[in-house]
Tab-separated table of C-alpha atoms in Angstrom:
chain	number	residue	atom	x	y	z
L	1	MET	CA	127.521	129.365	102.916
L	2	LYS	CA	124.746	129.614	100.334
L	3	THR	CA	124.659	126.907	97.677
L	4	TYR	CA	123.149	129.063	94.901
L	5	ASP	CA	123.304	132.665	93.808
L	6	TYR	CA	119.618	132.562	92.812
L	7	LEU	CA	116.695	130.330	93.649
L	8	ILE	CA	114.089	130.837	90.934
L	9	VAL	CA	110.615	129.737	91.951
L	10	GLY	CA	108.667	128.835	88.819
L	11	ALA	CA	109.920	127.317	85.563
L	12	GLY	CA	107.557	129.364	83.410
L	13	LEU	CA	108.583	131.981	80.900
L	14	PHE	CA	109.726	134.671	83.357
L	15	GLY	CA	111.744	132.190	85.414
L	16	ALA	CA	113.268	130.492	82.372
L	17	VAL	CA	114.372	133.786	80.791
L	18	PHE	CA	115.924	135.041	84.009
L	19	ALA	CA	117.651	131.689	84.594
L	20	HIS	CA	119.164	131.857	81.116
L	21	GLU	CA	120.428	135.397	81.635
L	22	ALA	CA	121.791	134.597	85.100
L	23	LYS	CA	123.651	131.571	83.761
L	24	LYS	CA	125.189	133.730	81.023
L	25	ALA	CA	126.323	136.111	83.749
L	26	GLY	CA	128.096	133.241	85.506
L	27	LYS	CA	125.559	132.820	88.298
L	28	HIS	CA	124.744	129.466	89.885
L	29	CYS	CA	120.953	128.995	89.863
L	30	LEU	CA	118.369	126.488	90.980
L	31	VAL	CA	114.915	126.536	89.381
L	32	ILE	CA	112.064	124.783	91.175
L	33	ASP	CA	108.454	124.288	90.156
L	34	LYS	CA	105.558	122.702	91.997
L	35	ARG	CA	104.272	121.210	88.745
L	36	SER	CA	105.646	118.074	87.128
L	37	HIS	CA	106.833	119.983	84.048
L	38	ILE	CA	108.641	123.129	82.976
L	39	ALA	CA	107.287	125.975	80.780
L	40	GLY	CA	104.388	127.013	83.014
L	41	ASN	CA	101.177	127.769	81.144
L	42	ILE	CA	102.870	127.676	77.737
L	43	TYR	CA	103.614	123.974	78.279
L	44	THR	CA	102.962	121.789	75.233
L	45	SER	CA	102.934	118.006	75.091
L	46	GLU	CA	102.791	115.658	72.119
L	47	THR	CA	99.675	113.569	71.432
L	48	GLU	CA	99.212	111.651	68.165
L	49	GLY	CA	102.171	113.612	66.780
L	50	ILE	CA	100.409	116.901	67.580
L	51	GLN	CA	101.753	119.572	69.928
L	52	VAL	CA	98.896	120.158	72.395
L	53	HIS	CA	98.709	123.513	74.208
L	54	GLU	CA	97.787	122.080	77.592
L	55	TYR	CA	96.770	125.386	79.187
L	56	GLY	CA	94.991	127.051	76.294
L	57	ALA	CA	96.046	128.520	72.970
L	58	HIS	CA	99.311	130.471	72.995
L	59	ILE	CA	100.238	132.394	69.841
L	60	PHE	CA	103.469	134.323	70.101
L	61	HIS	CA	103.210	137.882	68.786
L	62	THR	CA	105.205	141.040	69.348
L	63	SER	CA	106.270	144.300	67.763
L	64	ASN	CA	109.407	144.344	69.900
L	65	LYS	CA	112.245	143.324	67.586
L	66	LYS	CA	114.594	142.714	70.511
L	67	VAL	CA	112.137	140.224	72.053
L	68	TRP	CA	111.526	138.522	68.693
L	69	GLU	CA	115.243	138.067	68.089
L	70	TYR	CA	115.636	136.822	71.654
L	71	VAL	CA	113.083	133.984	71.370
L	72	ASN	CA	114.459	132.961	67.996
L	73	GLN	CA	117.654	131.898	69.769
L	74	PHE	CA	115.708	129.047	71.322
L	75	ALA	CA	113.227	127.991	68.636
L	76	GLU	CA	112.418	128.220	64.965
L	77	PHE	CA	109.025	129.836	64.520
L	78	ASN	CA	106.557	129.017	61.771
L	79	ARG	CA	104.423	131.621	59.992
L	80	TYR	CA	101.181	130.877	61.838
L	81	THR	CA	98.777	133.844	61.784
L	82	ASN	CA	96.058	134.026	64.404
L	83	SER	CA	92.731	134.262	62.567
L	84	PRO	CA	90.033	133.004	64.942
L	85	VAL	CA	86.403	132.747	63.916
L	86	ALA	CA	83.292	133.188	66.039
L	87	ASN	CA	80.362	130.790	66.060
L	88	TYR	CA	77.080	132.425	67.115
L	89	LYS	CA	74.164	129.992	66.938
L	90	GLY	CA	75.724	128.297	63.916
L	91	GLU	CA	76.566	131.545	62.130
L	92	ILE	CA	80.293	132.028	61.457
L	93	TYR	CA	81.959	135.441	61.723
L	94	ASN	CA	85.550	136.543	61.267
L	95	MET	CA	87.494	138.006	64.177
L	96	PRO	CA	88.562	140.683	64.883
L	97	PHE	CA	85.627	142.767	63.681
L	98	ASN	CA	86.514	143.563	60.072
L	99	MET	CA	84.936	143.964	56.650
L	100	ASN	CA	84.290	140.215	56.386
L	101	THR	CA	82.396	140.437	59.692
L	102	PHE	CA	80.391	143.477	58.608
L	103	HIS	CA	79.533	141.972	55.230
L	104	LYS	CA	78.180	138.879	56.963
L	105	LEU	CA	76.158	140.998	59.405
L	106	TRP	CA	74.702	143.605	57.081
L	107	GLY	CA	75.686	142.821	53.492
L	108	VAL	CA	77.833	145.959	53.273
L	109	VAL	CA	80.730	145.905	50.828
L	110	THR	CA	82.716	149.101	51.265
L	111	PRO	CA	84.387	150.515	54.383
L	112	LYS	CA	82.223	153.648	54.046
L	113	GLU	CA	79.034	151.556	54.177
L	114	ALA	CA	80.280	149.638	57.222
L	115	TRP	CA	81.329	152.822	59.037
L	116	GLU	CA	77.966	154.476	58.348
L	117	LYS	CA	76.087	151.415	59.632
L	118	ILE	CA	78.113	151.320	62.863
L	119	GLU	CA	77.753	155.078	63.386
L	120	GLN	CA	74.009	154.857	62.834
L	121	GLN	CA	73.674	152.116	65.448
L	122	LYS	CA	75.955	153.908	67.891
L	123	GLN	CA	73.862	157.083	67.644
L	124	GLU	CA	70.596	155.198	68.076
L	125	TYR	CA	71.751	153.283	71.143
L	126	SER	CA	74.564	155.345	72.627
L	127	VAL	CA	74.589	156.318	76.287
L	128	GLU	CA	76.305	159.540	77.303
L	129	ASN	CA	77.876	158.108	80.469
L	130	PRO	CA	77.938	154.289	80.241
L	131	LYS	CA	77.366	152.756	83.670
L	132	ASN	CA	78.234	149.144	82.802
L	133	LEU	CA	80.004	147.035	80.200
L	134	GLU	CA	76.876	146.510	78.112
L	135	GLU	CA	76.212	150.219	77.738
L	136	GLN	CA	79.878	150.874	77.033
L	137	ALA	CA	80.136	148.171	74.335
L	138	ILE	CA	76.946	149.266	72.565
L	139	SER	CA	78.208	152.843	72.598
L	140	LEU	CA	81.374	151.636	70.850
L	141	VAL	CA	80.081	149.197	68.198
L	142	GLY	CA	76.279	149.184	68.305
L	143	PRO	CA	73.891	146.387	69.301
L	144	ASP	CA	74.421	143.963	66.388
L	145	VAL	CA	78.152	143.393	66.903
L	146	TYR	CA	77.700	143.497	70.667
L	147	THR	CA	74.872	140.965	70.837
L	148	LYS	CA	76.395	138.394	68.509
L	149	LEU	CA	80.106	138.699	69.184
L	150	VAL	CA	80.725	140.353	72.568
L	151	LYS	CA	77.925	139.830	75.075
L	152	GLY	CA	77.797	136.051	75.645
L	153	TYR	CA	81.554	135.474	75.375
L	154	THR	CA	82.317	138.270	77.837
L	155	GLU	CA	79.695	137.105	80.330
L	156	LYS	CA	81.100	133.580	80.275
L	157	GLN	CA	84.677	134.819	80.575
L	158	TRP	CA	83.987	137.003	83.626
L	159	GLY	CA	81.221	134.948	85.227
L	160	LYS	CA	78.860	137.918	85.442
L	161	ARG	CA	76.191	139.489	83.278
L	162	ALA	CA	77.443	142.397	81.190
L	163	THR	CA	75.123	144.772	83.040
L	164	GLU	CA	76.935	143.808	86.270
L	165	LEU	CA	80.434	144.413	84.896
L	166	PRO	CA	82.092	147.843	85.110
L	167	ALA	CA	82.281	149.881	81.913
L	168	PHE	CA	86.063	150.353	82.144
L	169	ILE	CA	86.718	146.667	81.310
L	170	ILE	CA	86.068	147.563	77.661
L	171	LYS	CA	87.842	150.818	76.909
L	172	ARG	CA	87.774	150.095	73.189
L	173	LEU	CA	86.793	147.351	70.770
L	174	PRO	CA	88.984	146.729	67.699
L	175	VAL	CA	87.095	147.662	64.520
L	176	ARG	CA	88.965	147.310	61.245
L	177	PHE	CA	87.631	148.515	57.926
L	178	THR	CA	89.767	146.085	55.911
L	179	TYR	CA	89.273	142.509	54.697
L	180	ASP	CA	92.073	141.273	56.959
L	181	ASN	CA	91.471	138.393	59.387
L	182	ASN	CA	94.846	138.693	61.159
L	183	TYR	CA	93.893	139.154	64.815
L	184	PHE	CA	97.139	140.862	65.820
L	185	ASN	CA	98.683	144.027	64.421
L	186	ASP	CA	102.149	143.052	65.632
L	187	ASP	CA	105.146	142.918	63.298
L	188	TYR	CA	106.135	139.381	64.325
L	189	GLN	CA	103.960	136.339	64.922
L	190	GLY	CA	104.236	132.563	64.932
L	191	ILE	CA	104.363	129.272	66.816
L	192	PRO	CA	107.646	127.549	67.787
L	193	ILE	CA	108.014	124.461	65.637
L	194	GLY	CA	107.917	121.435	67.925
L	195	GLY	CA	106.164	123.291	70.746
L	196	TYR	CA	106.875	125.754	73.526
L	197	THR	CA	108.264	123.139	75.897
L	198	LYS	CA	111.300	122.650	73.655
L	199	MET	CA	111.837	126.393	73.674
L	200	ALA	CA	111.757	126.473	77.485
L	201	GLU	CA	114.140	123.495	77.634
L	202	LYS	CA	116.663	125.447	75.567
L	203	MET	CA	116.329	128.447	77.903
L	204	LEU	CA	116.955	126.260	80.937
L	205	GLU	CA	119.804	124.262	79.387
L	206	GLY	CA	122.686	123.961	81.841
L	207	THR	CA	120.612	125.156	84.825
L	208	GLU	CA	119.594	122.816	87.628
L	209	VAL	CA	115.811	122.269	87.621
L	210	ARG	CA	113.766	120.393	90.212
L	211	LEU	CA	110.111	119.618	89.568
L	212	ASN	CA	107.312	118.728	92.011
L	213	GLU	CA	108.960	121.091	94.508
L	214	ASN	CA	106.657	123.474	96.399
L	215	PHE	CA	108.561	126.462	97.763
L	216	LEU	CA	105.828	127.272	100.283
L	217	ALA	CA	106.101	123.818	101.868
L	218	LYS	CA	109.479	124.790	103.374
L	219	PRO	CA	110.212	128.430	102.494
L	220	GLU	CA	112.908	129.059	105.098
L	221	GLU	CA	114.893	126.032	103.979
L	222	TYR	CA	114.707	127.134	100.366
L	223	LYS	CA	115.620	130.724	101.221
L	224	ALA	CA	118.657	129.510	103.133
L	225	SER	CA	119.961	127.777	99.999
L	226	ALA	CA	120.442	130.938	97.904
L	227	ASP	CA	121.600	134.520	98.173
L	228	LYS	CA	118.416	135.714	96.502
L	229	VAL	CA	114.974	134.346	95.569
L	230	VAL	CA	113.137	135.241	92.361
L	231	TYR	CA	109.528	134.328	93.073
L	232	THR	CA	107.018	133.992	90.215
L	233	GLY	CA	104.139	132.454	92.157
L	234	MET	CA	101.098	134.204	93.620
L	235	ILE	CA	102.154	137.150	95.752
L	236	ASP	CA	99.137	136.865	98.088
L	237	GLU	CA	99.799	133.156	98.640
L	238	TYR	CA	103.446	133.920	99.452
L	239	TYR	CA	102.257	136.141	102.283
L	240	GLY	CA	99.694	133.611	103.508
L	241	TYR	CA	96.775	135.706	102.200
L	242	CYS	CA	97.330	137.977	105.211
L	243	TYR	CA	95.302	140.785	103.633
L	244	GLY	CA	92.873	138.461	101.859
L	245	GLU	CA	92.795	136.704	98.480
L	246	LEU	CA	93.339	138.497	95.216
L	247	GLU	CA	90.669	137.561	92.676
L	248	TYR	CA	91.287	135.644	89.472
L	249	ARG	CA	89.337	133.887	86.771
L	250	SER	CA	90.356	130.309	86.116
L	251	LEU	CA	89.789	127.803	83.318
L	252	ARG	CA	88.866	124.165	82.958
L	253	PHE	CA	89.906	122.182	79.885
L	254	GLU	CA	88.317	119.147	78.250
L	255	THR	CA	90.627	117.550	75.693
L	256	GLU	CA	89.798	114.636	73.416
L	257	ILE	CA	91.362	112.764	70.523
L	258	LEU	CA	89.088	112.429	67.481
L	259	ASN	CA	89.430	109.803	64.806
L	260	GLU	CA	89.146	112.337	62.002
L	261	GLU	CA	91.619	114.514	60.173
L	262	ASN	CA	89.979	117.919	60.496
L	263	TYR	CA	87.299	118.786	63.058
L	264	GLN	CA	86.653	122.523	62.663
L	265	GLY	CA	89.000	123.826	59.981
L	266	ASN	CA	90.643	126.414	62.235
L	267	ALA	CA	92.904	126.446	65.272
L	268	VAL	CA	90.521	128.559	67.361
L	269	VAL	CA	86.730	128.900	67.144
L	270	ASN	CA	85.054	131.155	69.716
L	271	TYR	CA	81.517	130.329	70.835
L	272	THR	CA	79.914	133.665	71.570
L	273	GLU	CA	76.409	132.686	72.699
L	274	TYR	CA	75.940	132.500	76.452
L	275	GLU	CA	74.065	129.183	76.357
L	276	VAL	CA	77.152	127.291	75.112
L	277	PRO	CA	79.141	126.747	78.341
L	278	TYR	CA	82.630	126.872	76.805
L	279	THR	CA	84.181	129.986	75.291
L	280	ARG	CA	86.168	128.299	72.547
L	281	ILE	CA	87.359	125.073	70.956
L	282	ILE	CA	91.028	124.733	70.080
L	283	GLU	CA	92.121	122.288	67.370
L	284	HIS	CA	95.819	122.043	68.074
L	285	LYS	CA	97.128	120.563	64.824
L	286	HIS	CA	96.280	123.736	62.894
L	287	PHE	CA	98.908	125.705	64.837
L	288	GLU	CA	101.555	123.767	62.901
L	289	TYR	CA	99.576	122.949	59.755
L	290	GLY	CA	99.354	119.302	60.786
L	291	THR	CA	98.313	116.548	58.383
L	292	GLN	CA	97.963	113.735	60.941
L	293	GLU	CA	95.116	111.255	60.439
L	294	LYS	CA	93.688	112.089	63.882
L	295	THR	CA	93.082	115.398	65.589
L	296	VAL	CA	93.076	116.720	69.163
L	297	ILE	CA	90.572	119.321	70.355
L	298	THR	CA	90.192	121.174	73.638
L	299	ARG	CA	87.087	122.895	74.970
L	300	GLU	CA	87.833	125.806	77.287
L	301	TYR	CA	85.456	126.536	80.172
L	302	PRO	CA	85.896	129.696	82.275
L	303	LYS	CA	85.297	129.330	85.985
L	304	ALA	CA	85.626	131.184	89.245
L	305	TRP	CA	89.021	130.724	90.885
L	306	THR	CA	89.235	128.958	94.231
L	307	LYS	CA	92.330	127.834	96.149
L	308	GLY	CA	94.004	124.966	94.343
L	309	ASP	CA	92.929	126.147	90.883
L	310	GLU	CA	95.338	127.662	88.420
L	311	PRO	CA	94.856	131.447	88.401
L	312	TYR	CA	94.780	132.663	84.795
L	313	TYR	CA	93.305	136.154	84.597
L	314	PRO	CA	93.797	138.771	87.326
L	315	MET	CA	90.623	140.691	88.118
L	316	ASN	CA	92.212	144.097	87.688
L	317	ASP	CA	89.434	146.208	89.161
L	318	GLU	CA	89.806	148.955	91.763
L	319	LYS	CA	89.211	146.673	94.727
L	320	ASN	CA	91.907	144.182	93.699
L	321	ALA	CA	94.329	146.941	92.702
L	322	ALA	CA	94.061	148.336	96.226
L	323	LEU	CA	94.608	144.887	97.729
L	324	TYR	CA	97.612	144.208	95.499
L	325	ALA	CA	99.110	147.549	96.541
L	326	LYS	CA	99.190	146.282	100.139
L	327	TYR	CA	101.057	143.140	99.115
L	328	ARG	CA	103.361	145.224	96.946
L	329	LYS	CA	104.360	147.247	100.018
L	330	LEU	CA	105.283	144.040	101.823
L	331	ALA	CA	107.311	142.930	98.824
L	332	GLU	CA	109.227	146.206	98.765
L	333	GLN	CA	110.425	145.486	102.309
L	334	GLU	CA	111.921	142.121	101.339
L	335	GLY	CA	115.681	142.065	101.430
L	336	ASN	CA	116.476	139.101	99.221
L	337	VAL	CA	113.181	138.181	97.485
L	338	SER	CA	111.954	139.680	94.197
L	339	PHE	CA	108.572	139.054	92.593
L	340	GLY	CA	108.088	138.678	88.858
L	341	GLY	CA	105.690	137.497	86.205
L	342	ARG	CA	101.933	137.365	85.937
L	343	LEU	CA	101.293	136.029	89.447
L	344	GLY	CA	104.096	137.774	91.279
L	345	GLN	CA	103.056	141.160	89.909
L	346	TYR	CA	99.302	140.478	89.642
L	347	LYS	CA	99.243	141.629	86.042
L	348	TYR	CA	98.114	139.955	82.851
L	349	TYR	CA	101.175	139.634	80.641
L	350	ASP	CA	101.283	138.431	77.051
L	351	MET	CA	104.298	136.231	76.373
L	352	ASP	CA	106.333	139.031	74.842
L	353	ASP	CA	105.547	141.287	77.813
L	354	THR	CA	106.744	138.556	80.169
L	355	ILE	CA	110.015	138.169	78.279
L	356	GLU	CA	110.575	141.920	78.135
L	357	ALA	CA	109.906	142.253	81.878
L	358	ALA	CA	112.269	139.353	82.666
L	359	LEU	CA	115.027	140.836	80.515
L	360	GLN	CA	114.625	144.257	82.144
L	361	TYR	CA	114.788	142.681	85.587
L	362	ALA	CA	117.855	140.624	84.617
L	363	ASP	CA	119.589	143.720	83.241
L	364	MET	CA	118.957	145.592	86.477
L	365	GLU	CA	119.792	142.675	88.762
L	366	LEU	CA	122.828	141.216	87.020
L	367	ARG	CA	124.693	144.258	85.750
């Protein structure tokens, strides 16, 4: 006799949403996570009265009204608008590339002037069939924007020179001919007041959760406890890397408390020159318009993923897509195990995508 209807491996966003839906459907669930906390990579913890995004900045944004209404069941969202700035050798530029950016670069004032400048540079430096990311990016926005705002950041993020990266990584670069610093075009945007962890707690309310529990330490025992397993960990690790390791990029964080009220004046500042080893500095209090006397900042360093690291960004190139397809075939043969989320499906999901995918799976599974 099975103890649970569902064993959900991973207390991140996908697992928490499915657990909530399963509970509503009258199912008895157990959620386990190998970490010491719930909420996965959206986990926030309080330091000096500030909600710290422990695994990097997470700004909720979506144009899906159903998803927006769904998350508002569990949290009240503020009106935070993501408006990052880029620091290139001490010069400050607005992101995404917009009229404020172009005015700073070239002194242009009107959209027509900015468009003509970009077109001129594209024609001078364009390549008919770009063979790498550098050629592709210059063909899209010209050398000025590329050199100051794309090249160094991208090389740090991927751990390779732009001339070594495939052109398809950058299919387009957002260029806006308006004086609007809002990074996202989505209809809804904000940060849950009090942090994401509280939101995840509400989702998991009434469901049994066990932390510091590693499914892969005793998989058969865990499987025997439930009719079905919903697995949100790494699909290649689940299968013992039998076909080899999928590639990821990882991150390292350095967080410090500063005895000052305002360190950089913005929640996110990107450092786009290659010589600065981190890609950005996050000042967490600005996500909730904090007025605390101290501040908390985090420097974010990209790194190659090795076993034991947290995998953040799937390397969705042709080689890894082919490898994932092999694991996907194994998964399709599973009788009572389903794979979901960023790691289970080897796909980079934004938060709203994760919620939408979890709701679709729950609708199919629980109906």
